[in-house]
XYZ file of N, CA and C in Angstrom:
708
model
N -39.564 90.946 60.415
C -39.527 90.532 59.012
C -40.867 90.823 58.349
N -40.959 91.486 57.200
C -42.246 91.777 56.262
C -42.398 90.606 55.875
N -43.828 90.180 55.663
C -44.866 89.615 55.329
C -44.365 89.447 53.705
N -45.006 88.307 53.222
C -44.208 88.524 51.277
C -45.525 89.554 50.678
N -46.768 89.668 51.254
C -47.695 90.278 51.204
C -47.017 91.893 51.267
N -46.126 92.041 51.857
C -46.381 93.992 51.948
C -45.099 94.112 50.917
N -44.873 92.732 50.229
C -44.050 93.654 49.393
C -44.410 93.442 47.622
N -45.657 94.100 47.830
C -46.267 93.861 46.705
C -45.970 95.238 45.899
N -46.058 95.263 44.688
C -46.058 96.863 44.164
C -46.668 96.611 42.639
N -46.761 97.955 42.182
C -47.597 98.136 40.539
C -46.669 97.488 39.484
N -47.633 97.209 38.859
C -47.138 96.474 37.235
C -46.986 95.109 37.674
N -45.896 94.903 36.234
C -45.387 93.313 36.460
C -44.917 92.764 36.953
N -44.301 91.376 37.285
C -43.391 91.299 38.385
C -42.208 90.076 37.446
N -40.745 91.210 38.028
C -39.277 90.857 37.794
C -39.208 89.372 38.209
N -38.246 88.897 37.216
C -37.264 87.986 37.479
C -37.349 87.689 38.807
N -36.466 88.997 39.289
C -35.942 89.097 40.616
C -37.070 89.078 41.659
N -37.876 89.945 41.606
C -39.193 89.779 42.059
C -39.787 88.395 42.322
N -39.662 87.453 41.427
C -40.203 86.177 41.283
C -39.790 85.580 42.539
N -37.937 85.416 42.124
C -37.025 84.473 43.041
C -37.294 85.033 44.557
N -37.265 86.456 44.798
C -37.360 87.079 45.890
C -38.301 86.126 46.988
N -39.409 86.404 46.117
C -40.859 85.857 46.720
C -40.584 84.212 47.205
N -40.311 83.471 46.247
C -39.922 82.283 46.251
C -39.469 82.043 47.601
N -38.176 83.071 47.773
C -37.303 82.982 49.054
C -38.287 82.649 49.900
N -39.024 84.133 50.398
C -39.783 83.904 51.297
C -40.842 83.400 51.775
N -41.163 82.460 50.830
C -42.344 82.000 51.060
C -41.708 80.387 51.522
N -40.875 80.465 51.209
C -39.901 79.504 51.736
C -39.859 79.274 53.357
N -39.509 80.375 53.678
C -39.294 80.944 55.077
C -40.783 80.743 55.776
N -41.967 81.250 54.957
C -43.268 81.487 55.646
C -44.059 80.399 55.555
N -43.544 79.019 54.990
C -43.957 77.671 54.971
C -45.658 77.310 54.630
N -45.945 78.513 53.599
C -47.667 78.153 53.486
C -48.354 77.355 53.212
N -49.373 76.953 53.608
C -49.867 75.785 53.652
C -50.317 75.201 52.347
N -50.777 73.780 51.996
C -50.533 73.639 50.567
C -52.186 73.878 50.058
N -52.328 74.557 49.161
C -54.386 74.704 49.054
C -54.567 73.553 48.146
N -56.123 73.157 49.294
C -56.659 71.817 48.523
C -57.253 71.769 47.210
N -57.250 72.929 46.939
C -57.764 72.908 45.762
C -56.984 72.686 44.051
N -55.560 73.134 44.365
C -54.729 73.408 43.703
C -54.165 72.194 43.247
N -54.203 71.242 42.211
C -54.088 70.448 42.169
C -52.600 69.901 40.924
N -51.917 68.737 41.086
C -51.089 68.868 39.576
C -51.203 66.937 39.444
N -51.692 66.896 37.928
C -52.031 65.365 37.841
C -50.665 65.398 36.482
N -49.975 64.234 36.578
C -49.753 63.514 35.690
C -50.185 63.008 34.565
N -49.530 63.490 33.378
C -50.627 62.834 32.017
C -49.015 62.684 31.123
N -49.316 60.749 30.581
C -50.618 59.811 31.478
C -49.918 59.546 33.200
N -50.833 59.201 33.536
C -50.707 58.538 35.056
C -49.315 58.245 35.273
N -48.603 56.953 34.751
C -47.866 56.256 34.515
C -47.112 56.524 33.373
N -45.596 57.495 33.393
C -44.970 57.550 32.242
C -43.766 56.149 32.062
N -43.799 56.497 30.541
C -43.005 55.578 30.317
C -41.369 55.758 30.258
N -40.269 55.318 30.830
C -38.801 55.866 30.523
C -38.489 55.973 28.414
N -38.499 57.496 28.566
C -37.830 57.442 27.254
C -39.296 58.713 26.176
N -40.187 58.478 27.246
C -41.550 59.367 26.515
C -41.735 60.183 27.073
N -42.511 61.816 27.120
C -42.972 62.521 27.273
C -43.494 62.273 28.246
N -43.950 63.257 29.323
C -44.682 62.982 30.391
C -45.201 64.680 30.695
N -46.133 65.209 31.310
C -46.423 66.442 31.416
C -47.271 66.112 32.686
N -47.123 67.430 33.984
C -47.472 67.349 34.850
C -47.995 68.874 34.837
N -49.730 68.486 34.704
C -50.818 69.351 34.369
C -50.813 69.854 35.461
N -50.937 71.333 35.556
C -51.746 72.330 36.906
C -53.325 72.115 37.036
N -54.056 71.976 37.795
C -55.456 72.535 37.706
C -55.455 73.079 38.907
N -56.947 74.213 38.897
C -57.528 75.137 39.407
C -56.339 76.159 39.902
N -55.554 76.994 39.045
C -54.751 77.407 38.980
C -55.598 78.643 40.077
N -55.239 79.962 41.221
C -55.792 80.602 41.385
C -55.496 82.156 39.999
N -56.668 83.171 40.285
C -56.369 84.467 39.093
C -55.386 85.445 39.546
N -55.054 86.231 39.201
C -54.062 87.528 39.268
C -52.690 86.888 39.619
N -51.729 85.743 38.500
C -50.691 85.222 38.892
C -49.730 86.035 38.379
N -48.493 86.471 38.527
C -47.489 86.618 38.144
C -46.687 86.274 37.815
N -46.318 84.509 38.425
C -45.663 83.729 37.657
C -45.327 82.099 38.487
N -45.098 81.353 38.354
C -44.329 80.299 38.807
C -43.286 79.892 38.523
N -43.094 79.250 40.395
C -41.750 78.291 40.374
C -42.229 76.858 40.260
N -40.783 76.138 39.845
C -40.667 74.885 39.941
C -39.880 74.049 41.184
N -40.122 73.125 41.551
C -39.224 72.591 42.237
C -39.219 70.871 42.147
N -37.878 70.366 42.130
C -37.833 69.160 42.373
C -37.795 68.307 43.557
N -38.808 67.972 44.038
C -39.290 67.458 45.635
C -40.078 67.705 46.511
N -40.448 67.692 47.609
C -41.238 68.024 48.661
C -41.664 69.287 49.046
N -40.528 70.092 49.032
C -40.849 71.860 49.198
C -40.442 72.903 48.514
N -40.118 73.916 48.948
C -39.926 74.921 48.272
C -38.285 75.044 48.447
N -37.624 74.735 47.987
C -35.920 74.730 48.380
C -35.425 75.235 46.959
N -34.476 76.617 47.307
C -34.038 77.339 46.358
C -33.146 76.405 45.661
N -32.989 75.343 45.881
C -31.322 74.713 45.936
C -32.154 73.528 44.966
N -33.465 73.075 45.058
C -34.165 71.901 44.000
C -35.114 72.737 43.092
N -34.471 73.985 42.768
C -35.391 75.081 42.198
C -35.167 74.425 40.939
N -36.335 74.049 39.818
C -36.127 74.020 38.348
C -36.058 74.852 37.285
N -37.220 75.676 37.640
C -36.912 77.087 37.015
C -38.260 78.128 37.532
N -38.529 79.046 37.050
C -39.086 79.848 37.363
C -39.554 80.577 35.789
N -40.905 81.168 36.258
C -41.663 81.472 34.764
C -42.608 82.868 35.327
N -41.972 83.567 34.281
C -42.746 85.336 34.967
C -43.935 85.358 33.516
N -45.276 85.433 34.146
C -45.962 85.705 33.160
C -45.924 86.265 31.723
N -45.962 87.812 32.900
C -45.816 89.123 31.577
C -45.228 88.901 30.643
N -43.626 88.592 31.193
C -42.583 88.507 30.219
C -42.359 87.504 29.316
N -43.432 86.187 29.857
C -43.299 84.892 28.981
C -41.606 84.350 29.123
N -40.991 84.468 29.955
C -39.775 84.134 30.185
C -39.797 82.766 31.086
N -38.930 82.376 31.068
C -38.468 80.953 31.520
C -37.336 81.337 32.304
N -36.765 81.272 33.467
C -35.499 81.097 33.975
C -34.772 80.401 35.031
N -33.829 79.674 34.149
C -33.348 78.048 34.814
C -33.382 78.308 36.221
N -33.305 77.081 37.008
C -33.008 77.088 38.725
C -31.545 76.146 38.406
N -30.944 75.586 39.294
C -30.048 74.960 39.659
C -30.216 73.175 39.562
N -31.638 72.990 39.621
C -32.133 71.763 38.838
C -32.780 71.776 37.762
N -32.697 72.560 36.727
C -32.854 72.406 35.675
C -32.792 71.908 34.693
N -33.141 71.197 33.937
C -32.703 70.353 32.599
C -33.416 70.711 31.588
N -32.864 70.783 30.091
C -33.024 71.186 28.806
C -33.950 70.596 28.772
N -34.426 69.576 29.165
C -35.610 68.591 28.899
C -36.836 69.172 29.566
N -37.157 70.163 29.951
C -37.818 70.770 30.941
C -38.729 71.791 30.273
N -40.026 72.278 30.060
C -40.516 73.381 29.343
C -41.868 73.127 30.369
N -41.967 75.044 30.992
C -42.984 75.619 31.752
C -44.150 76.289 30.492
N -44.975 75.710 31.049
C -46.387 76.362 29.878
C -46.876 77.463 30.575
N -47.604 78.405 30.098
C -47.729 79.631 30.485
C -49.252 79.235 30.792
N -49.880 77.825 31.351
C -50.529 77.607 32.495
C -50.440 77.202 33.526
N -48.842 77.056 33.270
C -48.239 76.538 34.464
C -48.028 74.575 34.740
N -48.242 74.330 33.567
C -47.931 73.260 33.528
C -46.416 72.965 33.238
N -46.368 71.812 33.480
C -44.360 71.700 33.459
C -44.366 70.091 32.425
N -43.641 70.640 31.296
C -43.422 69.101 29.977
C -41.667 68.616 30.522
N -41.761 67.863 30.463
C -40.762 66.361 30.960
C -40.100 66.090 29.898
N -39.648 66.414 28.258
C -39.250 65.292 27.358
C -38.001 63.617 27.573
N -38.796 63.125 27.271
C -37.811 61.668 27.326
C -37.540 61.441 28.464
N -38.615 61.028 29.417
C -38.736 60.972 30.601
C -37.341 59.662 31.482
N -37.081 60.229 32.131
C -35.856 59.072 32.425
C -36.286 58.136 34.029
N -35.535 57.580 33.964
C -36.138 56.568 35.784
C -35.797 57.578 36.815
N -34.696 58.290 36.887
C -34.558 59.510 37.614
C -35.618 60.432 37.769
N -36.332 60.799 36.805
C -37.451 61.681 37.160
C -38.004 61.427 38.188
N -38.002 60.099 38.622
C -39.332 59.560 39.439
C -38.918 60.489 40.190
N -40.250 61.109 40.985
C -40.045 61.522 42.492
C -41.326 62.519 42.860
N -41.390 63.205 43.809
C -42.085 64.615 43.511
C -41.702 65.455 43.409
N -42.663 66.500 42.642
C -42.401 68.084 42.198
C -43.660 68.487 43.032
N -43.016 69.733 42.967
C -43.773 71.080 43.948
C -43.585 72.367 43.015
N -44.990 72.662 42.943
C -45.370 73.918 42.374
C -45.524 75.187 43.403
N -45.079 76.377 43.375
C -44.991 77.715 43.977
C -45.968 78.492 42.604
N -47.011 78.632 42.792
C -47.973 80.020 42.107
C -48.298 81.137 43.410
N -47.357 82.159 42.299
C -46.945 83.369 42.698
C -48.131 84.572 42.537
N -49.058 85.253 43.484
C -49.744 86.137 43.062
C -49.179 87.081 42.928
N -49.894 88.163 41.932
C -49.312 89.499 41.892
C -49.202 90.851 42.940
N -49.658 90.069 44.090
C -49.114 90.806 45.656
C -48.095 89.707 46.267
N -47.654 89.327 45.675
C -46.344 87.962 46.281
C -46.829 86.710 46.995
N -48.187 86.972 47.019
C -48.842 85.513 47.914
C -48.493 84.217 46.998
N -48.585 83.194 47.803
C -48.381 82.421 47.222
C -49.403 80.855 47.379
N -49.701 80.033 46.772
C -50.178 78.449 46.727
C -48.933 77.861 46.348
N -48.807 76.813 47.041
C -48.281 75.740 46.729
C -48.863 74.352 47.049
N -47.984 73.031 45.802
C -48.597 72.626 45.693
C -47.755 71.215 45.449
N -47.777 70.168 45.864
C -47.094 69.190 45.452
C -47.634 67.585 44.495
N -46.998 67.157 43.834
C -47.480 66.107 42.702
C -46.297 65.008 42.977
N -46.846 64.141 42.801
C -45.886 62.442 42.178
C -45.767 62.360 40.809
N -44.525 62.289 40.169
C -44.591 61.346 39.215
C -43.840 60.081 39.269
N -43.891 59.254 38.579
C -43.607 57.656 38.685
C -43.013 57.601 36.690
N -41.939 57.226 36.708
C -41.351 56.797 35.475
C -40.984 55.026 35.818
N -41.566 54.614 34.480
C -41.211 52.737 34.525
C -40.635 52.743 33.137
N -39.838 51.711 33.405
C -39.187 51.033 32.424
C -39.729 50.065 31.186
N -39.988 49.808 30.346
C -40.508 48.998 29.376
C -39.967 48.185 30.436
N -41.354 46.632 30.210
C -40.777 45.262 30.442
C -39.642 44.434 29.372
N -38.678 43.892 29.854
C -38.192 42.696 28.755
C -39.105 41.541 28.426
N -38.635 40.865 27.865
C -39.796 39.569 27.480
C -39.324 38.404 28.542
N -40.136 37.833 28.804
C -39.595 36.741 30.006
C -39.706 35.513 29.306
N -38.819 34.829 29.987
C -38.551 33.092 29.624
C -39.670 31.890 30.389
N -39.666 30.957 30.110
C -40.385 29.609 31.175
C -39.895 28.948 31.014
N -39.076 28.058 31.792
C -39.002 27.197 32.283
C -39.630 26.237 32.457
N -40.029 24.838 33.039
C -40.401 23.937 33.271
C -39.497 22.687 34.163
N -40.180 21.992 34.722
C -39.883 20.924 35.250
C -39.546 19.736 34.423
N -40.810 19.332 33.674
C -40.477 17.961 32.959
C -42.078 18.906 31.784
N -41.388 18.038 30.472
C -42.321 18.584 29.062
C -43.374 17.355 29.424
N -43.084 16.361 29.373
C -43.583 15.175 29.800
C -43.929 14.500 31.056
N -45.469 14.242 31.473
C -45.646 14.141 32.391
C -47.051 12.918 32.394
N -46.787 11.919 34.179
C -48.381 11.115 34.084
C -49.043 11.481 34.753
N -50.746 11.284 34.261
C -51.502 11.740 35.059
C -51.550 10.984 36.269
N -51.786 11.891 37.038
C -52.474 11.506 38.857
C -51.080 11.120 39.460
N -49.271 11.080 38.878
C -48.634 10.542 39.386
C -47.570 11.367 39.295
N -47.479 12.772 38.130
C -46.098 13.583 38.550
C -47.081 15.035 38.682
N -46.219 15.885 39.312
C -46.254 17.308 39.498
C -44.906 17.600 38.350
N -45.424 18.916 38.147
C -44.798 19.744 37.380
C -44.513 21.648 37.780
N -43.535 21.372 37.824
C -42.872 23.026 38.407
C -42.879 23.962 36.706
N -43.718 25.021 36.986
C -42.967 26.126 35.852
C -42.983 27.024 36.497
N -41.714 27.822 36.093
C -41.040 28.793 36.501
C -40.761 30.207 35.770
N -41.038 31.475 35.866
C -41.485 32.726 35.122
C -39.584 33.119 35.361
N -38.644 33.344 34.523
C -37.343 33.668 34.536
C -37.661 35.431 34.018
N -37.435 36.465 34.948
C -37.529 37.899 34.317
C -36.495 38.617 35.321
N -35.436 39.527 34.209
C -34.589 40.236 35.191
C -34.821 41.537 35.549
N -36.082 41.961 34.863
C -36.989 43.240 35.228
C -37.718 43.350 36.765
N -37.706 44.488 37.506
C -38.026 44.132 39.051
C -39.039 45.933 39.015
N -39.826 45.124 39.783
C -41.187 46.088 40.454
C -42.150 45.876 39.156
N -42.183 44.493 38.911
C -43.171 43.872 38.262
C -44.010 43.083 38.959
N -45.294 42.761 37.504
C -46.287 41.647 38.080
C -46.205 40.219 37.388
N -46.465 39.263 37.884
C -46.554 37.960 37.069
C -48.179 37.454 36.962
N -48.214 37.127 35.622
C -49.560 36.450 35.352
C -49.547 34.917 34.420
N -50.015 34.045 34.899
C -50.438 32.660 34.387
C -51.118 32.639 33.092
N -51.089 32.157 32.202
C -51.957 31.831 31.041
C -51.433 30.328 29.978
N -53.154 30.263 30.029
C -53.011 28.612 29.640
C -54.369 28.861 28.170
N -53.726 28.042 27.319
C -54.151 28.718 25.880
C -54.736 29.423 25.605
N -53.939 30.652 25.887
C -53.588 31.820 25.804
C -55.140 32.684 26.552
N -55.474 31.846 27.140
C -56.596 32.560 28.271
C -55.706 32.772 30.056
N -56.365 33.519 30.843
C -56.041 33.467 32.316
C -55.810 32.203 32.961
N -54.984 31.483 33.501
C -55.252 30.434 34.100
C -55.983 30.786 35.027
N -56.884 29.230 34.804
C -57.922 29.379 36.342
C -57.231 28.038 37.023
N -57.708 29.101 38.183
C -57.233 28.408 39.564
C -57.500 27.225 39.984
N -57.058 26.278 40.592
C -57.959 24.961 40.974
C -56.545 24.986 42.350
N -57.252 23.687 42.890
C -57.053 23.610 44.360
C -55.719 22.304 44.450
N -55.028 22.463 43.028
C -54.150 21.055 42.823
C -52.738 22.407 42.498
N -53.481 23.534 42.053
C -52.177 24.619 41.050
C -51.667 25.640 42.935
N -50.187 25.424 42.834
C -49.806 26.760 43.669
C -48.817 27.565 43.568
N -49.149 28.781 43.917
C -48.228 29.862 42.959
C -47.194 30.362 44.686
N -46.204 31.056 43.720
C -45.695 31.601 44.623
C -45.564 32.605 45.220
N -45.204 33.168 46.301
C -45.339 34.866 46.894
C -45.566 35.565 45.535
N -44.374 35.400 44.742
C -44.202 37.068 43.783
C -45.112 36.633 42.469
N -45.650 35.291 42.328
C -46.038 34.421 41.119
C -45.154 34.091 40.135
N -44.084 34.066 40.475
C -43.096 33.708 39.235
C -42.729 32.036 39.235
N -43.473 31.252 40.525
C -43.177 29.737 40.345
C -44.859 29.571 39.859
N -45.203 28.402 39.329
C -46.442 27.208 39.006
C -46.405 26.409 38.896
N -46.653 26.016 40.413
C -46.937 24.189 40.802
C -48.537 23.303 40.503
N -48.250 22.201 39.529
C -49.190 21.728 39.199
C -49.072 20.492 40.549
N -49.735 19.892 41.095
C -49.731 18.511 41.988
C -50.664 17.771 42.295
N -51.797 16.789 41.621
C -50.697 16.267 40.417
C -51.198 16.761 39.415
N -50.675 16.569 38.037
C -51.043 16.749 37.234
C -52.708 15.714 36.528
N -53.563 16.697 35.666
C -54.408 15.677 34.952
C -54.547 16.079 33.745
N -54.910 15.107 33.011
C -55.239 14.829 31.611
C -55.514 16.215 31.283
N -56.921 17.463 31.714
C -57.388 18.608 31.327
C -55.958 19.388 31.487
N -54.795 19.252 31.993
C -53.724 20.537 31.948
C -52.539 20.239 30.752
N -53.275 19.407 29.964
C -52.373 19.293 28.836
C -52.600 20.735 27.933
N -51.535 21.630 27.916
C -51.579 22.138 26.337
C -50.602 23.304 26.890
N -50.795 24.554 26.095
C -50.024 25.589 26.342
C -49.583 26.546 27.188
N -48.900 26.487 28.028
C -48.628 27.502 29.099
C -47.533 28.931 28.985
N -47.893 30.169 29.545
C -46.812 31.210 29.076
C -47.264 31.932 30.621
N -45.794 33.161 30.523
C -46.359 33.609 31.614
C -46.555 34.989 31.609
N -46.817 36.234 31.843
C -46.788 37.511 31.505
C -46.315 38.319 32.379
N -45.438 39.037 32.063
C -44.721 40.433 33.265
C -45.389 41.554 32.650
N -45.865 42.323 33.542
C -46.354 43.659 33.536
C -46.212 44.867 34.101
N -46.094 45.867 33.776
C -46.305 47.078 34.976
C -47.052 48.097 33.994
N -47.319 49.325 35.087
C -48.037 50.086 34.605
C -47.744 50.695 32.947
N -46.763 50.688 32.397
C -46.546 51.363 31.143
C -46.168 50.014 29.873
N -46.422 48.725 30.387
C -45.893 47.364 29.233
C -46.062 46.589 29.876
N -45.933 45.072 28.729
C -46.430 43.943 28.930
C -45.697 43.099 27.860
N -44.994 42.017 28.904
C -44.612 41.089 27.460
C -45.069 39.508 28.203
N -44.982 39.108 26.936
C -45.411 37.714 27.295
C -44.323 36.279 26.819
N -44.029 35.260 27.780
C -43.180 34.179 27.477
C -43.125 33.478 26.211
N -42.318 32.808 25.308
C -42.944 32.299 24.180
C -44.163 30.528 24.741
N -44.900 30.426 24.078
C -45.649 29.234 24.626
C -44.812 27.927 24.882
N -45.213 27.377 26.234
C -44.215 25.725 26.100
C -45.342 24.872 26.382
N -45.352 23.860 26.125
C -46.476 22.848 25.777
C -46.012 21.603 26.577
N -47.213 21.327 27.678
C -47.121 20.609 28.227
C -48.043 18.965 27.745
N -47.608 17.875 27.749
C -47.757 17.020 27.451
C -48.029 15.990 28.805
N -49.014 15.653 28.625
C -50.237 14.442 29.860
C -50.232 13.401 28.993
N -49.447 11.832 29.660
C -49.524 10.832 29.596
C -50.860 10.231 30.285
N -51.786 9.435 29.754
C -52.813 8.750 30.869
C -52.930 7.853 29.992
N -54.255 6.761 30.804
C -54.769 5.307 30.351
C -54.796 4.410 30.958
């Protein structure tokens, strides 16, 4: 079997030429160069926005790139393919309209969906058929919903009840955060939270934990916050 190297020739390089190479480099499993890099911008897309997954240190004398959806080079998660010269685009079999190759080889996402999540793998094609490849993560999240609280009792005595609040959110691969008028709750050695933080146990309660409590869900792309419930400390 030839090398994808000896089947290099003059001028530009075909369509066919492209996919050819693709094949075999498939076959010749090259290793991925450290240099070749593809970042996500931003980091963290949001479901429903734009997302673009930047090339850097592209190597010189390219002819064109493939796309792929996943881990390797598989004709079958091919997205599309992009021949320099010709400034052409041409679909793979995972392709979607939502999809546009930049002629640096960057790849635009529109209206990014939760499906996207996964990795892509870049194939840059030299103009002797060599090839870099190169693989990236992206991560699509969902806006948060707004979360509810709960409570135990609105009304409470000091040094003699505990009070349960509880973070209600049907959003998942979130974070939970405490806040008490409308600052971070700080910690004390009477408050205990739970594994995921969605419970807050006061035991017991004192006079200083009277006032507003909410709770906040987050992830990388949003943030909502509970409406305030107001806790009330009996003492004397």
């Amino acid at each position: 079997m030839e090398s994808p190297s000896a089947l290099a020739h003059r001028g530009s390089i075909p369509w066919q030429g492209l996919l050819l190479a693709a094949s075999l480099l498939t076959l010749w499993s090259l290793p991925t160069t450290a240099q070749l890099t593809i970042e996500s911008v931003p980091p963290s897309a949001a479901e429903g926005k734009d997302v673009l997954l930047r090339v850097h240190n592209l190597p010189g004398f390219l002819g064109g790139y493939v796309w792929f959806k996943g881990q390797s080079v598989d004709s079958d998660l091919q997205i599309a393919s992009y021949v320099i010269d010709a400034q052409e685009i041409h679909p793979g079999p995972a392709y979607s309209q939502r999809a546009t190759i930049y002629p640096n080889g960057s790849l635009l996402l529109k209206k990014a969906t939760l499906k996207d999540t996964g990795n892509y793998t870049l194939l840059a094609i030299k103009g002797n058929f060599q090839g870099e490849i190169v693989t990236g993560q992206l991560r699509v999240y969902q806006p948060v919903g707004k979360p509810a609280l709960r409570a135990s009792s609105a009304t409470v005595a000091e040094q003699k009840d505990a009070v349960v609040l509880t973070c209600l959110t049907n959003d998942t691969g979130i974070s939970i955060r405490w806040l008490f008028k409308n600052q971070i709750l700080p910690h004390t050695d009477r408050m205990k939270l739970s594994r995921d933080n969605s419970t807050l146990t006061i035991d017991p309660v004192r006079r200083e934990d009277a006032g507003a409590y909410q709770c906040e869900v987050f992830n990388p792309v949003s943030s909502r916050k509970s409406d305030p419930f107001r806790l009330d400390v009996y003492y004397g």
